[in-house]
CSV table of C-alpha atoms in Angstrom, one decimal:
chain,number,residue,atom,x,y,z
A,90,MET,CA,-31.6,-17.1,83.8
A,91,THR,CA,-28.6,-19.4,83.6
A,92,VAL,CA,-27.6,-20.1,80.0
A,93,THR,CA,-26.7,-23.8,79.3
A,94,ASP,CA,-24.3,-24.8,76.7
A,95,PRO,CA,-26.9,-26.3,74.3
A,96,GLU,CA,-28.9,-23.1,74.7
A,97,ARG,CA,-25.9,-20.8,74.1
A,98,GLY,CA,-24.9,-22.8,71.1
A,99,THR,CA,-28.3,-22.6,69.4
A,100,LEU,CA,-28.8,-18.9,70.1
A,101,ALA,CA,-25.3,-18.0,68.8
A,102,LYS,CA,-26.5,-19.1,65.3
A,103,ALA,CA,-28.6,-16.0,65.0
A,104,ALA,CA,-25.5,-14.1,63.8
A,105,ASP,CA,-25.4,-16.4,60.6
A,106,GLU,CA,-28.9,-15.8,59.4
A,107,ASN,CA,-29.7,-13.8,56.2
A,108,PHE,CA,-31.8,-11.3,58.3
A,109,PRO,CA,-31.5,-9.6,61.7
A,110,VAL,CA,-33.2,-11.6,64.4
A,111,ALA,CA,-33.3,-9.3,67.4
A,112,PRO,CA,-31.2,-6.2,66.6
A,113,PHE,CA,-30.0,-3.7,69.2
A,114,PHE,CA,-32.4,-0.9,68.3
A,115,LEU,CA,-35.5,-2.8,69.4
A,116,PRO,CA,-36.9,-2.4,72.9
A,117,ARG,CA,-35.3,-4.8,75.3
A,118,ASP,CA,-38.6,-6.8,75.9
A,119,TRP,CA,-39.0,-7.3,72.2
A,120,ARG,CA,-35.4,-8.5,71.8
A,121,THR,CA,-35.9,-11.0,74.7
A,122,ASP,CA,-39.1,-12.4,73.2
A,123,LEU,CA,-37.8,-12.6,69.6
A,124,MET,CA,-34.6,-14.4,70.7
A,125,ALA,CA,-36.9,-16.8,72.7
A,126,VAL,CA,-38.9,-17.5,69.5
A,127,TYR,CA,-35.7,-17.7,67.5
A,128,GLY,CA,-34.2,-20.2,69.9
A,129,PHE,CA,-37.2,-22.5,69.4
A,130,ALA,CA,-37.2,-22.1,65.6
A,131,ARG,CA,-33.4,-22.8,65.3
A,132,LEU,CA,-33.5,-25.8,67.6
A,133,VAL,CA,-36.4,-27.5,65.8
A,134,ASP,CA,-34.5,-26.9,62.5
A,135,ASP,CA,-31.3,-28.4,64.0
A,136,ILE,CA,-33.2,-31.4,65.1
A,137,GLY,CA,-34.8,-31.9,61.7
A,138,ASP,CA,-31.5,-31.4,59.9
A,139,GLY,CA,-29.4,-33.6,62.3
A,140,ASP,CA,-27.3,-30.5,63.3
A,141,LEU,CA,-27.5,-30.8,67.0
A,142,ALA,CA,-24.3,-30.5,69.0
A,143,PRO,CA,-22.6,-33.9,69.5
A,144,GLY,CA,-22.9,-35.6,72.8
A,145,GLY,CA,-26.6,-36.0,73.1
A,146,ALA,CA,-27.2,-33.1,75.5
A,147,ASP,CA,-30.4,-32.0,73.8
A,148,ALA,CA,-31.7,-35.5,73.7
A,149,ARG,CA,-31.2,-36.0,77.5
A,150,LEU,CA,-32.9,-32.7,78.1
A,151,LEU,CA,-35.9,-33.9,76.2
A,152,GLY,CA,-35.9,-37.3,77.9
A,153,VAL,CA,-34.6,-39.2,74.9
A,154,PRO,CA,-31.8,-41.8,75.5
A,155,ALA,CA,-28.5,-40.4,74.2
A,156,ASP,CA,-28.0,-43.4,71.9
A,157,ARG,CA,-31.3,-42.5,70.1
A,158,ALA,CA,-30.4,-38.8,69.6
A,159,ASP,CA,-30.0,-39.4,65.9
A,160,ASP,CA,-33.6,-40.6,65.6
A,161,ARG,CA,-35.0,-37.4,64.2
A,162,LEU,CA,-38.7,-38.3,64.3
A,163,LEU,CA,-38.3,-39.5,67.9
A,164,MET,CA,-36.6,-36.3,68.8
A,165,LEU,CA,-39.3,-34.1,67.1
A,166,ASP,CA,-42.0,-36.1,69.0
A,167,ALA,CA,-40.2,-35.4,72.3
A,168,PHE,CA,-39.7,-31.8,71.4
A,169,GLU,CA,-43.4,-31.4,70.6
A,170,GLY,CA,-44.2,-33.0,73.9
A,171,ASP,CA,-42.0,-30.5,75.7
A,172,LEU,CA,-43.5,-27.6,73.7
A,173,ARG,CA,-47.0,-28.6,75.0
A,174,ARG,CA,-45.6,-28.3,78.5
A,175,VAL,CA,-44.8,-24.7,77.7
A,176,PHE,CA,-48.6,-24.1,77.6
A,177,ASP,CA,-49.7,-26.4,80.5
A,178,GLY,CA,-46.8,-27.2,82.7
A,179,THR,CA,-43.0,-26.9,83.0
A,180,PRO,CA,-40.8,-27.7,79.9
A,181,ARG,CA,-37.5,-29.6,80.3
A,182,HIS,CA,-35.4,-27.9,77.6
A,183,PRO,CA,-33.9,-24.6,78.6
A,184,LEU,CA,-34.8,-23.0,75.2
A,185,LEU,CA,-38.5,-23.9,75.9
A,186,LEU,CA,-38.2,-22.7,79.5
A,187,ARG,CA,-36.9,-19.4,77.9
A,188,LEU,CA,-39.9,-19.4,75.6
A,189,GLN,CA,-42.6,-19.9,78.3
A,190,PRO,CA,-42.6,-16.3,79.7
A,191,THR,CA,-42.8,-15.0,76.1
A,192,VAL,CA,-45.8,-17.2,75.4
A,193,ARG,CA,-47.6,-16.0,78.5
A,194,ARG,CA,-46.6,-12.3,78.1
A,195,ARG,CA,-47.7,-12.2,74.4
A,196,SER,CA,-50.6,-14.6,74.6
A,197,LEU,CA,-49.0,-16.8,71.9
A,198,THR,CA,-50.9,-19.9,70.7
A,199,PRO,CA,-49.4,-23.4,70.0
A,200,GLU,CA,-50.2,-23.3,66.3
A,201,PRO,CA,-47.3,-21.5,64.7
A,202,PHE,CA,-44.8,-23.5,66.9
A,203,LEU,CA,-46.6,-26.8,65.9
A,204,GLY,CA,-46.3,-25.7,62.2
A,205,LEU,CA,-42.5,-25.5,62.5
A,206,ILE,CA,-42.3,-28.9,64.1
A,207,ALA,CA,-44.6,-30.3,61.4
A,208,ALA,CA,-42.4,-28.9,58.6
A,209,ASN,CA,-39.3,-30.6,60.1
A,210,ARG,CA,-41.3,-33.9,60.5
A,211,GLN,CA,-42.3,-33.5,56.8
A,212,ASP,CA,-38.5,-33.1,56.0
A,213,GLN,CA,-37.9,-36.6,57.3
A,214,LEU,CA,-40.6,-38.1,55.1
A,215,VAL,CA,-40.8,-35.9,51.9
A,216,GLY,CA,-37.6,-35.1,50.0
A,217,ARG,CA,-39.0,-33.9,46.6
A,218,TYR,CA,-41.8,-31.5,45.6
A,219,GLU,CA,-43.6,-32.0,42.3
A,220,THR,CA,-45.1,-28.5,41.9
A,221,TYR,CA,-44.5,-25.0,43.0
A,222,ASP,CA,-47.9,-25.2,44.9
A,223,ASP,CA,-46.6,-28.2,46.8
A,224,LEU,CA,-43.5,-26.1,47.8
A,225,LEU,CA,-45.7,-23.2,48.9
A,226,ALA,CA,-47.7,-25.6,51.1
A,227,TYR,CA,-44.4,-26.6,52.7
A,228,CYS,CA,-43.4,-23.0,53.2
A,229,GLU,CA,-46.8,-22.4,55.0
A,230,LEU,CA,-45.5,-24.7,57.7
A,231,SER,CA,-41.7,-24.1,57.5
A,232,ALA,CA,-41.5,-20.3,57.1
A,233,ASN,CA,-44.7,-18.4,57.5
A,234,PRO,CA,-45.2,-19.1,61.2
A,235,VAL,CA,-42.0,-17.2,62.0
A,236,GLY,CA,-43.4,-13.9,60.6
A,237,ARG,CA,-46.7,-14.5,62.3
A,238,LEU,CA,-44.9,-14.9,65.6
A,239,VAL,CA,-43.0,-11.6,65.0
A,240,LEU,CA,-46.3,-9.8,64.5
A,241,ALA,CA,-47.8,-11.5,67.5
A,242,VAL,CA,-44.8,-10.6,69.8
A,243,THR,CA,-45.0,-7.0,68.7
A,244,GLY,CA,-48.8,-6.8,68.9
A,245,THR,CA,-49.3,-5.8,65.3
A,246,ALA,CA,-51.0,-8.7,63.7
A,247,THR,CA,-53.9,-8.0,61.3
A,248,PRO,CA,-55.2,-10.2,58.5
A,249,GLU,CA,-53.5,-7.9,55.9
A,250,ARG,CA,-50.2,-7.8,57.6
A,251,ILE,CA,-50.3,-11.6,58.1
A,252,ARG,CA,-50.9,-12.0,54.3
A,253,ARG,CA,-48.0,-9.7,53.5
A,254,SER,CA,-45.8,-11.4,56.1
A,255,ASP,CA,-46.5,-14.8,54.6
A,256,ALA,CA,-45.3,-13.6,51.2
A,257,VAL,CA,-42.1,-12.3,52.7
A,258,CYS,CA,-41.4,-15.4,54.8
A,259,THR,CA,-42.1,-17.7,51.8
A,260,ALA,CA,-39.7,-15.6,49.7
A,261,LEU,CA,-37.0,-15.9,52.3
A,262,GLN,CA,-37.5,-19.7,52.5
A,263,ILE,CA,-37.2,-20.0,48.8
A,264,VAL,CA,-34.0,-17.8,48.8
A,265,GLU,CA,-32.5,-20.1,51.4
A,266,HIS,CA,-33.4,-23.1,49.4
A,267,LEU,CA,-31.6,-21.6,46.4
A,268,GLN,CA,-28.6,-20.8,48.4
A,269,ASP,CA,-28.5,-24.3,49.8
A,270,VAL,CA,-29.1,-26.5,46.8
A,271,ALA,CA,-26.0,-28.5,47.2
A,272,GLU,CA,-26.2,-28.8,50.9
A,273,ASP,CA,-29.8,-29.9,50.7
A,274,LEU,CA,-29.0,-32.5,48.0
A,275,GLY,CA,-26.4,-34.0,50.4
A,276,ARG,CA,-29.3,-34.5,52.8
A,277,ASP,CA,-31.4,-36.1,50.0
A,278,ARG,CA,-33.6,-33.1,49.7
A,279,VAL,CA,-34.5,-31.1,46.6
A,280,TYR,CA,-36.6,-28.0,47.0
A,281,LEU,CA,-36.6,-27.1,43.4
A,282,PRO,CA,-40.1,-28.2,42.0
A,283,ALA,CA,-39.8,-31.3,39.8
A,284,GLU,CA,-42.0,-29.7,37.1
A,285,ASP,CA,-39.6,-26.8,36.9
A,286,MET,CA,-36.6,-29.1,36.7
A,287,LYS,CA,-38.2,-30.9,33.8
A,288,ARG,CA,-39.1,-27.6,32.1
A,289,PHE,CA,-35.4,-26.4,32.3
A,290,HIS,CA,-34.1,-29.9,31.4
A,291,VAL,CA,-32.3,-30.2,34.8
A,292,GLN,CA,-31.5,-33.7,36.3
A,293,GLU,CA,-30.6,-34.3,39.9
A,294,ALA,CA,-27.2,-35.3,38.7
A,295,ASP,CA,-26.7,-31.8,37.4
A,296,LEU,CA,-27.2,-30.5,41.0
A,297,ALA,CA,-24.4,-32.7,42.3
A,298,ALA,CA,-21.9,-31.1,39.9
A,299,PRO,CA,-19.1,-28.8,41.3
A,300,THR,CA,-20.5,-25.9,39.2
A,301,ALA,CA,-23.9,-25.2,37.6
A,302,ASN,CA,-24.4,-25.7,33.9
A,303,ALA,CA,-26.5,-23.3,31.8
A,304,SER,CA,-29.7,-25.2,32.5
A,305,VAL,CA,-29.3,-25.2,36.2
A,306,ARG,CA,-28.4,-21.4,36.1
A,307,ALA,CA,-31.6,-20.7,34.2
A,308,LEU,CA,-33.7,-22.7,36.7
A,309,ILE,CA,-32.1,-20.9,39.7
A,310,ALA,CA,-32.8,-17.6,37.9
A,311,PHE,CA,-36.4,-18.6,37.4
A,312,GLU,CA,-37.0,-19.5,41.0
A,313,ALA,CA,-35.1,-16.4,42.2
A,314,GLN,CA,-37.6,-14.2,40.2
A,315,ARG,CA,-40.5,-16.0,42.0
A,316,ALA,CA,-38.8,-15.1,45.3
A,317,ARG,CA,-38.3,-11.5,44.1
A,318,ASP,CA,-41.9,-11.2,43.2
A,319,LEU,CA,-43.0,-12.5,46.6
A,320,LEU,CA,-40.8,-10.0,48.3
A,321,ARG,CA,-42.4,-7.2,46.2
A,322,GLU,CA,-45.9,-8.5,47.2
A,323,GLY,CA,-44.9,-8.5,50.9
A,324,ALA,CA,-42.9,-5.3,51.0
A,325,PRO,CA,-45.9,-3.0,51.8
A,326,LEU,CA,-45.9,-4.7,55.2
A,327,VAL,CA,-42.9,-2.5,56.0
A,328,GLY,CA,-44.8,0.7,55.4
A,329,SER,CA,-47.9,-0.5,57.4
A,330,VAL,CA,-46.1,-0.1,60.7
A,331,ARG,CA,-44.0,2.6,62.4
A,332,GLY,CA,-41.0,3.1,64.5
A,333,ARG,CA,-38.5,0.5,65.3
A,334,LEU,CA,-40.7,-2.4,64.1
A,335,ARG,CA,-40.6,-0.7,60.6
A,336,LEU,CA,-36.8,-0.9,60.6
A,337,LEU,CA,-36.9,-4.6,61.7
A,338,LEU,CA,-39.3,-5.6,59.0
A,339,ALA,CA,-37.3,-3.6,56.5
A,340,GLY,CA,-34.3,-5.7,57.6
A,341,PHE,CA,-36.1,-8.9,56.7
A,342,VAL,CA,-37.1,-7.7,53.3
A,343,ALA,CA,-33.7,-6.2,52.6
A,344,GLY,CA,-32.0,-9.4,53.7
A,345,GLY,CA,-33.9,-11.3,51.1
A,346,ARG,CA,-33.2,-8.8,48.4
A,347,ALA,CA,-29.5,-8.7,49.3
A,348,ALA,CA,-29.3,-12.5,49.1
A,349,LEU,CA,-31.0,-12.5,45.7
A,350,ARG,CA,-28.4,-10.0,44.5
A,351,ALA,CA,-25.7,-12.2,45.8
A,352,ILE,CA,-27.1,-15.1,43.8
A,353,ALA,CA,-27.3,-13.0,40.7
A,354,ALA,CA,-23.8,-11.8,41.3
A,355,ALA,CA,-22.7,-15.4,41.2
A,356,GLU,CA,-24.4,-15.7,37.9
A,357,HIS,CA,-26.9,-18.1,39.5
A,358,ASP,CA,-24.2,-20.7,40.2
A,359,VAL,CA,-25.1,-21.8,43.7
A,360,LEU,CA,-23.5,-25.2,43.6
A,361,PRO,CA,-19.9,-24.3,44.8
A,362,GLY,CA,-21.4,-22.9,48.0
A,363,PRO,CA,-24.2,-20.5,49.1
A,364,PRO,CA,-23.8,-17.0,47.7
A,365,LYS,CA,-24.3,-14.8,50.7
A,366,PRO,CA,-24.4,-11.0,51.0
A,367,GLY,CA,-22.2,-9.0,53.4
A,368,LYS,CA,-23.5,-6.6,55.9
A,369,VAL,CA,-22.8,-3.7,53.6
A,370,ASP,CA,-24.9,-5.4,50.9
A,371,LEU,CA,-27.7,-5.7,53.4
A,372,LEU,CA,-27.5,-2.1,54.6
A,373,ARG,CA,-27.5,-1.0,50.9
A,374,GLU,CA,-31.0,-2.6,50.6
A,375,VAL,CA,-32.5,-1.2,53.7
A,376,GLY,CA,-32.9,2.5,52.5
A,377,PRO,CA,-34.9,1.6,49.3
A,378,THR,CA,-37.0,-0.8,51.3
A,379,LEU,CA,-37.8,1.7,53.9
A,380,ARG,CA,-38.8,4.2,51.1
A,381,GLY,CA,-41.0,1.5,49.5
A,382,GLU,CA,-38.8,1.2,46.4
A,383,GLY,CA,-38.2,-2.0,44.5
């Protein structure tokens, strides 16, 4: 398959994620299919965040006039239309063309893909979450479909594994929100529940400061513990599978734990920039995760 520039640019972002997307130790067919799923998920997030490459190439591929490429809802509608062609026709965008063989080979359904689009559509309409339960409902759309797709691609989905996967994916989403508080605020989004901000006496103006005050740090620590608890709830997923998949799933959990350690090492001051773990930090978490510790 010829790789186009928009396709290459999107797939290259895999290296910057908190967790391994399709590491070398997986069978080649798994890597191919996981990168196809990642390409979809990354592109829909880039549309929702306004992070598409300049020039309107993605818009033209989706049949949207280049001068309307910054209309995110229009772009998401066009992307959803192209996704539906994955299942009953020939999609236009090369990342969806790449996805089509994966969908057929793994008998994937539209629902998890539509969930990710719905999450990004919600981002255009909802910028604040009143309660933690409201945030969990958002994560059900924005994060949990990714884990479900990984299980589907690897042929290992069961109700219990899906439940554990959902906990891990929600945790990873919360961790990402904690890392990106300042960036999200710049997009007029706050993923810290309003009821928690009130409890810790945090105002939105506090989130716009160069560094976090004591109240913000306490709030971030509180939300980080929630993510840590979710990772602990989901971690038995790793021990429920064998072989290379076990190592991949351990990488997901370890990535979340390493990111939480990085946040703690920054004394929960996430405002100067996202605290991110290095590769050594991630590897340090893999062993205990594989052994079922933590």
